[in-house]
C-alpha positions in Angstrom: 0.0 0.0 0.0 1.3 3.5 -0.8 1.0 5.9 2.0 1.4 9.6 1.7 4.2 11.3 3.6 3.2 12.5 7.1 1.8 16.0 7.2 3.2 18.7 9.4 1.3 19.1 12.7 -1.3 21.8 12.8 -2.9 22.8 16.1 -3.9 19.6 17.9 -3.0 17.3 15.0 0.0 15.2 15.7 2.8 14.2 13.3 2.5 10.6 12.2 4.9 8.2 13.9 7.4 7.2 11.2 7.7 3.7 12.6 5.3 2.2 10.0 7.1 3.7 7.0 10.5 2.6 8.4 9.2 -0.9 8.9 7.7 -1.0 5.4 10.9 0.0 3.8 13.0 -2.5 5.7 10.3 -5.1 4.9 10.4 -4.4 1.1 14.2 -4.8 1.2 13.5 -8.3 2.6 10.9 -9.0 -0.1 13.1 -7.9 -3.0 16.2 -9.7 -1.7 14.2 -12.8 -0.9 12.8 -12.9 -4.5 16.3 -12.4 -5.9 17.7 -15.4 -4.0 14.6 -17.6 -4.4 16.1 -19.1 -7.6 19.5 -19.7 -5.8 18.2 -22.0 -3.0 20.5 -24.8 -4.0 23.0 -22.9 -1.9 22.2 -24.0 1.7 22.6 -20.5 3.2 20.3 -19.0 0.6 17.6 -21.6 1.4 17.9 -20.9 5.1 17.7 -17.1 4.6 14.7 -17.5 2.3 12.9 -19.7 4.9 13.6 -17.1 7.6 12.5 -14.1 5.6 9.3 -15.8 4.4 8.2 -16.6 7.9 7.3 -12.9 8.5 8.0 -10.5 5.6 4.5 -10.7 4.1 2.8 -11.0 7.5 4.5 -7.8 8.4 3.2 -6.0 5.3 -0.2 -7.4 5.9 -0.3 -6.4 9.6 0.7 -2.9 8.6 -1.9 -2.8 5.8 -4.5 -3.8 8.3 -3.5 -1.2 10.8 -3.6 1.5 8.1 -7.1 0.2 7.0 -8.8 0.6 10.4 -10.8 3.6 9.2 -11.9 2.1 5.9 -15.5 2.5 5.0 -17.6 2.4 1.9 -17.7 6.1 1.6 -17.1 7.5 -2.0 -13.5 8.6 -1.3 -12.4 5.3 0.2 -14.1 3.3 -2.5 -12.5 5.3 -5.3 -9.1 4.9 -3.7 -9.6 1.2 -3.4 -10.3 1.0 -7.1 -7.5 3.4 -8.3 -5.0 2.1 -5.7 -5.5 -1.6 -6.0 -8.0 -2.8 -8.7 -6.6 -0.8 -11.6 -2.9 -1.4 -10.8 -3.8 -5.1 -10.4 -5.1 -5.2 -14.0 -2.1 -3.3 -15.3 0.5 -5.5 -13.7 -1.4 -8.7 -14.4 -1.1 -7.9 -18.1 2.5 -6.5 -17.7 3.8 -9.6 -16.1 2.2 -11.8 -18.6 3.9 -10.1 -21.6 7.4 -11.6 -21.0 5.9 -15.1 -21.4 4.4 -14.0 -24.7 7.6 -12.5 -26.1 9.9 -15.4 -24.8 7.6 -18.4 -25.3 4.8 -17.2 -27.5 2.2 -17.8 -24.7 -0.2 -15.1 -23.7 -2.3 -16.3 -20.7 -4.2 -13.6 -18.8 -6.7 -14.5 -16.2 -7.9 -11.6 -14.1 -9.4 -13.9 -11.5 -6.2 -16.0 -11.1 -3.4 -13.7 -10.0 0.0 -14.2 -11.6 3.3 -13.8 -9.8 3.4 -10.8 -7.5 -0.1 -9.6 -8.2 -1.7 -12.0 -5.7 -1.1 -9.4 -2.9 -3.1 -6.7 -4.7 -6.0 -9.2 -5.1 -5.9 -10.3 -1.5 -5.5 -6.8 -0.1 -8.5 -5.7 -2.2 -10.7 -8.4 -0.7 -9.4 -7.9 2.8 -10.1 -4.2 2.7 -13.6 -4.8 1.3 -14.2 -7.0 4.3 -12.9 -4.4 6.9 -16.4 -3.1 8.0 -17.4 -6.7 8.8 -14.4 -7.4 11.0 -14.9 -4.1 12.8 -18.4 -5.2 14.0 -17.6 -8.8 15.1 -17.0 -9.5 18.8 -14.0 -11.8 18.4 -12.7 -11.1 14.9 -9.2 -12.6 15.3 -10.6 -15.9 16.6 -12.9 -16.1 13.6 -10.1 -15.1 11.2 -7.9 -17.8 12.6 -10.7 -20.3 12.3 -11.2 -19.5 8.6 -7.4 -19.8 8.1 -7.4 -23.3 9.6 -10.5 -24.4 7.8 -9.1 -23.2 4.5 -6.2 -25.6 4.9 -8.5 -28.6 5.0 -9.9 -27.8 1.5 -8.2 -27.7 -1.9 -9.4 -24.1 -2.7 -9.2 -22.9 -6.3 -6.5 -20.5 -7.4 -9.0 -17.9 -8.4 -9.1 -14.8 -6.2 -5.8 -16.1 -4.6 -8.1 -17.9 -2.2 -5.5 -20.0 -0.4 -3.4 -16.9 0.5 -6.4 -14.7 1.1 -7.8 -17.0 3.7 -4.5 -18.3 5.0 -3.0 -14.9 5.7 -6.2 -13.3 6.7 -5.4 -13.4 10.5 -2.5 -11.0 10.0 -4.8 -8.5 8.3 -7.3 -8.7 11.1 -4.6 -8.5 13.7 -3.5 -5.2 12.1 -7.1 -4.0 12.3 -7.3 -4.8 16.0 -4.0 -3.0 16.8 -4.0 0.4 18.4 -1.2 3.0 18.8 -1.1 1.9 22.5 -0.2 -1.6 21.3 2.7 -0.2 19.2 3.8 1.9 22.1 4.5 -1.3 24.1 7.2 -2.1 21.6 9.1 1.1 22.5 12.0 1.1 24.9 15.4 -0.6 25.3 13.9 -3.9 26.8 11.6 -4.3 23.8 14.5 -3.8 21.4 16.7 -6.3 23.2 13.9 -8.9 23.3 13.0 -8.2 19.6 16.6 -8.7 18.5 16.9 -11.9 20.6 13.7 -13.3 19.0 14.9 -12.6 15.5 18.4 -14.0 16.1 16.9 -17.1 17.6 14.5 -17.5 14.7 17.4 -17.1 12.2 19.4 -19.8 14.0 16.4 -22.0 14.0 15.8 -21.4 10.3 19.4 -22.6 9.6 18.7 -25.7 11.7 15.4 -26.8 10.2 15.1 -25.3 6.8 15.8 -28.6 5.0 13.2 -30.4 7.1 10.2 -28.1 6.5 8.6 -28.0 3.0 8.9 -24.5 1.6 5.2 -24.5 0.6 4.2 -24.0 4.2 5.6 -20.5 4.3 4.1 -19.6 0.9 0.5 -20.3 2.0 -0.5 -21.5 -1.5 -1.8 -25.0 -0.9 -4.0 -27.1 1.4 -2.7 -29.6 3.9 -3.3 -32.6 1.7 -1.5 -30.9 -1.3 1.5 -30.5 0.9 1.3 -34.1 2.1 0.0 -34.1 5.6 -3.3 -34.9 7.3 -5.6 -32.1 8.5 -4.8 -32.4 12.2 -1.0 -32.1 11.5 -1.6 -29.3 9.0 -3.8 -27.4 11.4 -1.1 -27.6 14.1 1.5 -26.4 11.6 -0.6 -23.5 10.5 -1.2 -22.5 14.1 2.5 -22.6 14.7 3.2 -20.5 11.6 0.6 -17.9 12.6 2.1 -17.7 16.1 5.7 -17.5 14.7 4.7 -14.9 12.2 3.0 -12.7 14.8 5.9 -13.0 17.2 8.4 -12.1 14.5 6.4 -9.2 13.3 6.3 -7.8 16.8 10.1 -8.4 17.2 10.8 -6.7 13.8 8.7 -3.7 14.8 10.5 -3.5 18.1 13.9 -3.1 16.5 12.7 -0.8 13.8 13.7 2.9 14.3 10.9 5.2 15.4 12.6 8.4 14.5 12.7 9.8 10.9 15.6 8.3 9.0 16.9 8.7 5.4 14.6 5.9 4.3 11.4 7.0 6.1 10.2 8.8 3.0 11.0 5.8 0.8 8.8 3.7 3.0 5.8 5.6 1.8 6.3 4.3 -1.7 6.9 0.6 -1.1 4.2 -0.4 -3.6 6.4 0.9 -6.4 9.3 -1.4 -5.3 6.9 -4.3 -4.8 5.3 -4.1 -8.2 8.3 -3.2 -10.3 11.1 -5.4 -8.8 9.6 -8.5 -10.3 10.9 -7.6 -13.7 14.5 -7.4 -12.4 14.0 -10.8 -10.7 12.9 -12.3 -14.0 16.1 -10.9 -15.6 18.3 -12.2 -12.8 16.8 -15.7 -13.1 18.5 -16.0 -16.6 21.9 -15.8 -14.8 21.1 -18.7 -12.5 24.2 -20.8 -13.4 26.5 -17.9 -12.7 24.9 -16.8 -9.4 24.2 -20.1 -7.7 27.1 -19.9 -5.2 27.7 -18.0 -1.9 29.2 -15.0 -3.7 26.3 -14.8 -6.1 23.8 -15.0 -3.2 25.6 -12.2 -1.4 25.5 -10.1 -4.5 21.8 -10.7 -4.9 21.1 -9.7 -1.3 23.0 -6.5 -1.7 21.3 -5.8 -5.1 18.0 -6.3 -3.4 18.6 -3.6 -0.9 19.9 -1.2 -3.5 17.1 -2.0 -5.9 14.4 -1.6 -3.2 15.7 1.8 -2.4 16.0 3.0 -6.0 12.4 1.8 -6.9 11.0 4.0 -4.1 12.7 7.2 -5.2 10.9 10.2 -6.6 12.1 9.7 -10.3 10.8 6.2 -10.4 7.5 7.3 -8.8 7.1 10.0 -11.4 7.9 7.6 -14.2 5.5 4.9 -13.1 2.8 6.7 -11.3 0.5 6.1 -14.2 0.7 2.3 -13.4 1.0 2.2 -9.6 -1.1 5.2 -8.7 -3.2 5.9 -11.8 -5.4 8.9 -12.0 -8.8 7.4 -13.0 -10.9 10.2 -11.6 -12.6 10.5 -15.0 -14.2 7.0 -14.4 -16.2 8.1 -11.4 -19.4 10.0 -11.0 -21.3 11.3 -8.0 -22.6 8.6 -5.7 -26.0 7.4 -6.8 -28.4 7.1 -3.9 -31.9 5.8 -3.9 -34.8 8.3 -3.7 -36.1 8.9 -0.2 -39.4 7.1 -0.8 -37.5 4.1 -2.3 -35.0 4.0 0.6 -37.9 4.1 3.1 -39.6 1.2 1.4 -36.6 -1.0 1.7 
């Protein structure tokens, strides 16, 4: 999600805490670097790092997206932003990422209901945000979201609407909706930073110890329990463990994230540019697999990921690709149509 830069305080208005933009930028660095090393997982260290990052990098984005969606309603302005900020870019990049397959292999397969490659996040976020008013009215929304996640693992859901990921990762979005500034304040302080660093270090060590024992599909949230090869009881317990681990690592990551304005705070407001555009660089890098599949190549891709993430969030890139990532489609909209008073009263 693209978030505008914090406004200057006026009167009683407070300046927005830069924590979330800082966290989003650091998370997009993990996303880009993770995708660049994905094709190099024959190197054991790359596989372990990939496993570690995928435990929490998208849950982090989703929690933040939920937190920033707490005030979503079906008002005209919110609905228009939903269409221009998610639906239209989804169509544009669904087509854009399908074109290389056409030019390289002569295959043009476009299915707007079956997200291709990175576009699944736009589809899922669109559906999550539409459901926001429902979650805000339920007594125990997180319990229900977890229940839906666990039940979705027992069924072979279709790929349309990114249903496996939409239901599987739903608890992280609802968790974000339930968070308050007071919850984030609990992650302030030296003790929280020390605990967060310890949790992340322990998780990294654990990832290096178990990454060959756990099927990668668990951390991708793309398939049901039976498709991964376990019974529903085992799959349910694994999903619960992944949800708990993801939530804990998100909290730990937020605890060590700087709360002050940094050189990358402004870049964190434009992470959707990096997310949607970096996939083209990943596709190019995949063609050099044989040269890069070694420890030096993995290191180079991790560094490249950090540099690329930063560059893709800069103002020149935003100006060049605003038409695709934040298109101005105001010409599509009209005034909100409301039923006549007599008709509304009758219903």
